[in-house]
Short mmCIF file of C-alpha atoms and ligand atoms in Angstrom, two decimals:
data_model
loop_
_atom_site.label_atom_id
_atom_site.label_comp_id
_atom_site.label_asym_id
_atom_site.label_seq_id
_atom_site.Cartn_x
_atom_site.Cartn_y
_atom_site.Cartn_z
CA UNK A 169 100.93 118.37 92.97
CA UNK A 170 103.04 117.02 95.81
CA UNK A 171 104.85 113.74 96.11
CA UNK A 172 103.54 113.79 99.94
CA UNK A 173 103.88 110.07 100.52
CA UNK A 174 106.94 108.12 99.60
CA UNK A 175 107.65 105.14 101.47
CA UNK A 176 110.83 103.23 101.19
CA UNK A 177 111.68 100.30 103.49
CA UNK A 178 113.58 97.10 103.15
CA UNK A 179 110.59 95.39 101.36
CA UNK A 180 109.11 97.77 99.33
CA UNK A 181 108.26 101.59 97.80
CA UNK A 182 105.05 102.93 97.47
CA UNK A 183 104.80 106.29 94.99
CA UNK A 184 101.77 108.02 96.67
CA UNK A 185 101.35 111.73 94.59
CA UNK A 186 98.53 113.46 96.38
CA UNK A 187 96.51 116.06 93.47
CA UNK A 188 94.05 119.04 94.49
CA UNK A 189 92.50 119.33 91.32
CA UNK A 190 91.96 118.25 87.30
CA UNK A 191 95.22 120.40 86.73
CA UNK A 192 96.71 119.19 89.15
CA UNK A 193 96.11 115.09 88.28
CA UNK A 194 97.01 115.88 84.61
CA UNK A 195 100.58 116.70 85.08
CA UNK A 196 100.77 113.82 87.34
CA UNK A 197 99.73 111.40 84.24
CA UNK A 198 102.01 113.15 82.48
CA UNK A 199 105.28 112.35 84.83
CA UNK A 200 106.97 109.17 83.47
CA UNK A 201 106.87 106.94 86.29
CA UNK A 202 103.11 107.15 85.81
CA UNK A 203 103.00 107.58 81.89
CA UNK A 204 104.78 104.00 81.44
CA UNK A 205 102.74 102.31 83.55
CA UNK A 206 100.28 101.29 80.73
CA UNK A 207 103.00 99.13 78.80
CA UNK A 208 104.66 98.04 82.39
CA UNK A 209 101.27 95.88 83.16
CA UNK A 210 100.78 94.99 78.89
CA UNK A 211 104.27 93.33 79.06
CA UNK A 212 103.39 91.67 82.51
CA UNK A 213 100.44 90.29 80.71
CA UNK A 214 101.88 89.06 77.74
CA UNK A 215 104.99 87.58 79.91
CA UNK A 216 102.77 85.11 81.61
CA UNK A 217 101.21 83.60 78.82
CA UNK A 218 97.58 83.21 77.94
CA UNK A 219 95.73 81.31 81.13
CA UNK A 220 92.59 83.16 82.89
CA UNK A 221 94.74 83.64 86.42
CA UNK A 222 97.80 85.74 86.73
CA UNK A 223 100.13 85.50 89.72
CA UNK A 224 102.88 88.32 91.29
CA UNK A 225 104.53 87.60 93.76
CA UNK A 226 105.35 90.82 96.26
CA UNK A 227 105.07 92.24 99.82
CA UNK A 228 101.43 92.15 101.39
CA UNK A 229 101.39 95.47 104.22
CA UNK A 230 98.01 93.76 106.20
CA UNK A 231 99.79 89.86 106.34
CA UNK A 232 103.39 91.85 106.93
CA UNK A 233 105.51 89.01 104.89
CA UNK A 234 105.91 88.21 101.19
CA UNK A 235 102.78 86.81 99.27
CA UNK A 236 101.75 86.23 96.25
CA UNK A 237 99.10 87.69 94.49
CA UNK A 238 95.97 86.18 91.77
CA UNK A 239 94.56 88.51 89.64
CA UNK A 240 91.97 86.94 86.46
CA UNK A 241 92.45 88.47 83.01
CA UNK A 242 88.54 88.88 82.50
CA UNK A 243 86.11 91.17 83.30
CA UNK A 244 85.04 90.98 86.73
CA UNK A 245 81.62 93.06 86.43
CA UNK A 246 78.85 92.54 83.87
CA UNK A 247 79.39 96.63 82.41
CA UNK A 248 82.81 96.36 82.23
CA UNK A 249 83.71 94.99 77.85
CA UNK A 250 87.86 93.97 78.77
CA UNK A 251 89.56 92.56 81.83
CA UNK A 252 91.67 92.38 83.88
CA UNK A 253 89.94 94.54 86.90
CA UNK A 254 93.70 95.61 88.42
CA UNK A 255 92.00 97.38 91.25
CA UNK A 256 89.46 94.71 92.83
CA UNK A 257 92.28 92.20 91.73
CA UNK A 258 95.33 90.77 92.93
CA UNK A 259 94.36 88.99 96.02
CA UNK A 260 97.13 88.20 98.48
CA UNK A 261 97.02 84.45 98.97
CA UNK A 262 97.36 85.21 102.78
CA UNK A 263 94.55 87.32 103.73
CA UNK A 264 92.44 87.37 100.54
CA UNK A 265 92.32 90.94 100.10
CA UNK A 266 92.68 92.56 96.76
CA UNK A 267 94.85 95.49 95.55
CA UNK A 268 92.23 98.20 96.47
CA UNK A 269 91.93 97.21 99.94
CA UNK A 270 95.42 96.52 100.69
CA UNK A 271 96.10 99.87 99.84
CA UNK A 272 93.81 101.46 102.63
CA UNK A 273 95.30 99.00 105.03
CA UNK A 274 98.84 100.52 103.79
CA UNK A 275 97.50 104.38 104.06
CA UNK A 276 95.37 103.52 107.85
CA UNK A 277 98.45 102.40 109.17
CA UNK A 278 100.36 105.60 108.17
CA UNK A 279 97.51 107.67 109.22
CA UNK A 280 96.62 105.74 112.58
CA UNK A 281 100.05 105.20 113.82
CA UNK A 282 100.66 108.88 114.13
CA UNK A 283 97.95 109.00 117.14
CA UNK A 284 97.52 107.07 120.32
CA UNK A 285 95.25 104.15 120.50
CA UNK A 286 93.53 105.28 117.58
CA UNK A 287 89.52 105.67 117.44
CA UNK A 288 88.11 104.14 114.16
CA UNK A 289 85.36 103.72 112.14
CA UNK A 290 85.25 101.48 109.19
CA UNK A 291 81.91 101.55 107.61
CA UNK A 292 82.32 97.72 107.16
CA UNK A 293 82.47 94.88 109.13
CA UNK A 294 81.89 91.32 107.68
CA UNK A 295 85.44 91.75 106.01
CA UNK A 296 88.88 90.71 106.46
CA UNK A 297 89.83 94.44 105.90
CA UNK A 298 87.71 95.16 109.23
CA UNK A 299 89.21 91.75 110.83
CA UNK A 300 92.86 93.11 110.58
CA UNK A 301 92.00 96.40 111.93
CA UNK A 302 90.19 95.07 114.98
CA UNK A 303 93.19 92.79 115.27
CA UNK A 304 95.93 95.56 114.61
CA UNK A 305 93.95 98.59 116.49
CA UNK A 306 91.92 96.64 118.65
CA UNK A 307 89.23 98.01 121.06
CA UNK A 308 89.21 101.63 119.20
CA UNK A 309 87.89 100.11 115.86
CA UNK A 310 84.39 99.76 115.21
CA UNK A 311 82.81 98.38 111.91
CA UNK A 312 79.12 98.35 110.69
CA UNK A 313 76.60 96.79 107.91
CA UNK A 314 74.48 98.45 105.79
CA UNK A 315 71.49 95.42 107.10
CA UNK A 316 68.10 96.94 106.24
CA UNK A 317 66.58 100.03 106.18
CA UNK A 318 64.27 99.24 108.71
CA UNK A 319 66.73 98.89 110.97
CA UNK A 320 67.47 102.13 113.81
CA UNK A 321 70.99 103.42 112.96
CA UNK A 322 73.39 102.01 116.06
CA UNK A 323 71.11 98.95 116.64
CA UNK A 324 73.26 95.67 116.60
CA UNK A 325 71.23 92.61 114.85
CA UNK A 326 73.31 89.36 115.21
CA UNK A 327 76.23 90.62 116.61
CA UNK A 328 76.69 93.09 113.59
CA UNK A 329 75.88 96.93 114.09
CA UNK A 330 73.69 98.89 111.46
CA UNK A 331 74.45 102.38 110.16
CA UNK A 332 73.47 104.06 107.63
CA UNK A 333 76.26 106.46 106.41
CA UNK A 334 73.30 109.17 105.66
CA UNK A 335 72.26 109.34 109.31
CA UNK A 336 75.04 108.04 111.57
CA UNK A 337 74.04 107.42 115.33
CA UNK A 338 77.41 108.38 116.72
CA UNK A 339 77.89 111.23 119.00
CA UNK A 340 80.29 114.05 117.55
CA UNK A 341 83.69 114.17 117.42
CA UNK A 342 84.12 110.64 118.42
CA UNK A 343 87.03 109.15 115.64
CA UNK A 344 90.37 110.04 114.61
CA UNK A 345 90.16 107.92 111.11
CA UNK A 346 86.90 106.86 109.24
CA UNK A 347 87.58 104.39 106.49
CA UNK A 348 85.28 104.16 103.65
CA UNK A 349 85.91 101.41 101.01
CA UNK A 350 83.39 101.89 97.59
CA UNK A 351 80.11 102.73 99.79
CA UNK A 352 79.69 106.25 98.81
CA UNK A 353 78.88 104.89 95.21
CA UNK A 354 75.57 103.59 96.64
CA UNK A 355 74.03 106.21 98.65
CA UNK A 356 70.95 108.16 97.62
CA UNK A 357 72.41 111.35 98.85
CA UNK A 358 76.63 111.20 99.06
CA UNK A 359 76.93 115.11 100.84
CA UNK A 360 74.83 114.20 103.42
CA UNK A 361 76.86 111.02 103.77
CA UNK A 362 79.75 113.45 103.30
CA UNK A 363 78.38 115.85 106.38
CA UNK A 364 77.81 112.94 108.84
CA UNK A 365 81.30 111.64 108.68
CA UNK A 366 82.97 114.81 109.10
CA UNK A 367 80.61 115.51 112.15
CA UNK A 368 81.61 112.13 113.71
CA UNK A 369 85.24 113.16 113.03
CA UNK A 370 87.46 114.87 115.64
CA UNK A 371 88.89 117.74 115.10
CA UNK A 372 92.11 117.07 112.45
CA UNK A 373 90.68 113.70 112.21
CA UNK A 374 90.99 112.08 108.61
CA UNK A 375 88.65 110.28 106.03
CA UNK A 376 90.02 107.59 103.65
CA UNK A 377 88.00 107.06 101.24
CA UNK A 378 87.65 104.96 98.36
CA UNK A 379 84.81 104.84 94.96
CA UNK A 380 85.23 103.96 91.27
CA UNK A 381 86.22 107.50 90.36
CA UNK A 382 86.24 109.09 87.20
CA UNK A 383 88.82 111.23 86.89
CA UNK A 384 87.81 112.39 82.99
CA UNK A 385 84.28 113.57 84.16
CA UNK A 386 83.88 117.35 85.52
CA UNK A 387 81.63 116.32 86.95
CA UNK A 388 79.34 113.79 89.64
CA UNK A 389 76.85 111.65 87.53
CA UNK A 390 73.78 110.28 88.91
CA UNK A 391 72.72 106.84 87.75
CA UNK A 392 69.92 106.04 90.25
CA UNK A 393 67.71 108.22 92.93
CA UNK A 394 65.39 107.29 95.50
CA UNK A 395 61.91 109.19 95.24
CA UNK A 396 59.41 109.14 97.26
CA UNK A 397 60.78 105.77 98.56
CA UNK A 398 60.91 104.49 95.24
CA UNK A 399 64.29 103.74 93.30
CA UNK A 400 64.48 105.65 90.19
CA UNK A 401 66.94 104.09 87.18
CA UNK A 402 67.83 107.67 85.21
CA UNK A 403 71.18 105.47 83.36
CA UNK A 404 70.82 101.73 83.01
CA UNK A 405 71.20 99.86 86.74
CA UNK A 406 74.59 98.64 87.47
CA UNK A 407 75.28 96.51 90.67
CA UNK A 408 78.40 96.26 92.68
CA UNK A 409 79.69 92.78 94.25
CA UNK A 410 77.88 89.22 93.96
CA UNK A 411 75.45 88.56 95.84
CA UNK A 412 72.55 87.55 94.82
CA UNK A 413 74.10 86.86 90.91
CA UNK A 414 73.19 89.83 88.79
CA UNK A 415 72.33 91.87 91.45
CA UNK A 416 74.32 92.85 94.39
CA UNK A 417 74.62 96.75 95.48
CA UNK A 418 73.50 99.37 93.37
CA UNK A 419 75.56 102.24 92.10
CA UNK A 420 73.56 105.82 92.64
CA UNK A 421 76.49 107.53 91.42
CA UNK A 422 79.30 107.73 89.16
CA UNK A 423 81.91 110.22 90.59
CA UNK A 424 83.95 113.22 88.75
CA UNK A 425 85.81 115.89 89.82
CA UNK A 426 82.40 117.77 91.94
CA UNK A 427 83.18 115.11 94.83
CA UNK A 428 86.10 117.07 95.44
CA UNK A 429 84.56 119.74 96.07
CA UNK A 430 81.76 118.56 98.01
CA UNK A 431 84.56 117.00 100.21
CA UNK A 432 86.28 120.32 100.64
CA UNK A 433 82.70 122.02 101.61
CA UNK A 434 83.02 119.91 104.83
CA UNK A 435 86.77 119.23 105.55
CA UNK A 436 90.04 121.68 105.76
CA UNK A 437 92.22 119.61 103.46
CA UNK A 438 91.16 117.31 100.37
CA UNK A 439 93.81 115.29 98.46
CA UNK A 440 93.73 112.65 95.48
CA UNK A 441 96.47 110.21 96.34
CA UNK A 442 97.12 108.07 93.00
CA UNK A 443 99.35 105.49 93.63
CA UNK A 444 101.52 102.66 92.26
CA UNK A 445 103.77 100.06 94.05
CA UNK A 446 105.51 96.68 92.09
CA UNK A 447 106.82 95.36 95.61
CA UNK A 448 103.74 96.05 96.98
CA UNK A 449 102.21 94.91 94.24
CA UNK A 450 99.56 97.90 93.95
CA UNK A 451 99.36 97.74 89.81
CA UNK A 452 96.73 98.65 87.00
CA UNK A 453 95.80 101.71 85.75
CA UNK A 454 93.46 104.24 87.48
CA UNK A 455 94.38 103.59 91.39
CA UNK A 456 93.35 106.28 93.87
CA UNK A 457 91.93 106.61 97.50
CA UNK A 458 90.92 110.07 99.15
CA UNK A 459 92.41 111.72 101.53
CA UNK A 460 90.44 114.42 103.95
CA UNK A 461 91.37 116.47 107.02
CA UNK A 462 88.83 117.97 109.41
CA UNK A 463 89.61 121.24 110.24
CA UNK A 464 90.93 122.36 113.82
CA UNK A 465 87.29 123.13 115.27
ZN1 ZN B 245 97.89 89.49 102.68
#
């Protein structure tokens, strides 16, 4: 385990501990700045008495000024039995994002500023994550929708472009950063996914990747499956976001420790980063993104 990212500035420290594997992420639980975490974000609770929202005030990276930050005590989605949801919590009152997203904006702008007008890919685009990027990285940042399946890969419908992460219509080697927030959750077939963005990579050029990731489970477990054009439940359906009410995106897969190594079958370097920041206000248990290098050819 390394302690690869560490940033200290005059508003704030993120602890960023990048783990290779199980062995790896259990001696990282086990160091205390991570072990008391648990009974850091009980007390916070229990400090701010008993009403539904919660507020911290902190640092927010993407709005670069002091916020503060709303998280609700109760379960955001229908599977989950106790709230609060840390990670898809604590919005900044500035630019609405929550502590998930804020994060990639954080790690981006470490990873982008080391290169020259930047070429990226968000596989987003009717967010405020893919709003700041445009406005921080400008013409080098392009974002797509997931519209319809219908729809040709690369084919803009309303002024938003479609892609479909399984069969990308960019030419090779075309970005230095893809940024994938919770997508890879809901596709049929993740290594394919997995194979496209490294092929649209340049050489050295990174992934950052987010999903709900299950860091007890060996293992990748599939929930749903697309056969023969027809969706297949094999676990009872759970949807992602809100729209429509009850419904939203489906999850196809419920991640262990095998996405690792499907990562590393298609990239030179594959890192955990957990991560934790009070200033930054990057709390709850169970925070993580991906980080993943292409090779040199
Ligand atoms: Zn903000």
């Amino acid at each position: 385990m390394t302690i690869r990212t560490s940033l200290s500035d005059e508003v704030g420290t993120m602890l960023a501990v990048s783990c290779e594997d199980r062995v790896d992420y259990d001696s990282l639980r086990a160091l205390p700045a991570f072990r008391h975490q648990r009974a850091f974000l009980d007390q916070l609770l229990d400090d701010d008495g008993d009403d539904a929202m919660f507020s911290l005030d902190g640092f927010c990276v993407p709005c670069g000024r002091p916020s503060t930050f709303r998280l609700n005590r109760r379960p955001l989605f229908a599977a989950e039995t106790s709230g609060p949801n840390w990670r898809e919590g604590l919005h900044c009152e500035g630019c609405g994002m929550n502590n998930r997203i804020r994060s990639m904006a954080w790690i981006t702008e470490r990873v982008a500023g080391e290169r020259e007008r930047p070429q990226i890919y968000a596989t987003e685009r009717r967010t405020a994550f893919y709003d700041w990027l445009a406005t921080r990285y400008g013409e080098g940042v392009v974002g797509s929708e997931y519209l319809d399946p219908t729809v040709e890969p690369g084919r803009v419908v309303d002024g938003i472009r479609h892609e479909d992460v399984e069969r990308l219509s960019f030419d090779d080697a075309k970005f230095d950063v893809v940024v994938s927030m919770d997508v890879l959750e809901h596709v049929n077939d993740p290594a394919r996914a997995i194979e496209q963005i490294a092929r649209v990579l340049k050489p050295e050029g990174e992934l950052l990747l987010s999903v709900p990731f299950f860091a007890g489970s060996p293992s990748n477990i599939r929930r749903s499956q697309i056969l023969d054009g027809e969706v297949v439940h094999h676990l009872p359906p759970e949807y992602h976001g809100a729209s429509p009410p009850g419904q939203g995106w489906l999850v196809f897969w419920d991640f262990g420790w095998e996405l690792v190594d499907e990562f590393r079958a298609r990239f030179a370097s594959v890192e955990l980063v957990v991560y934790w920041s009070r200033q930054y206000v990057h709390l709850g248990p169970n925070l993580y993104f991906f980080r993943c290098v292409r090779g040199t050819s």
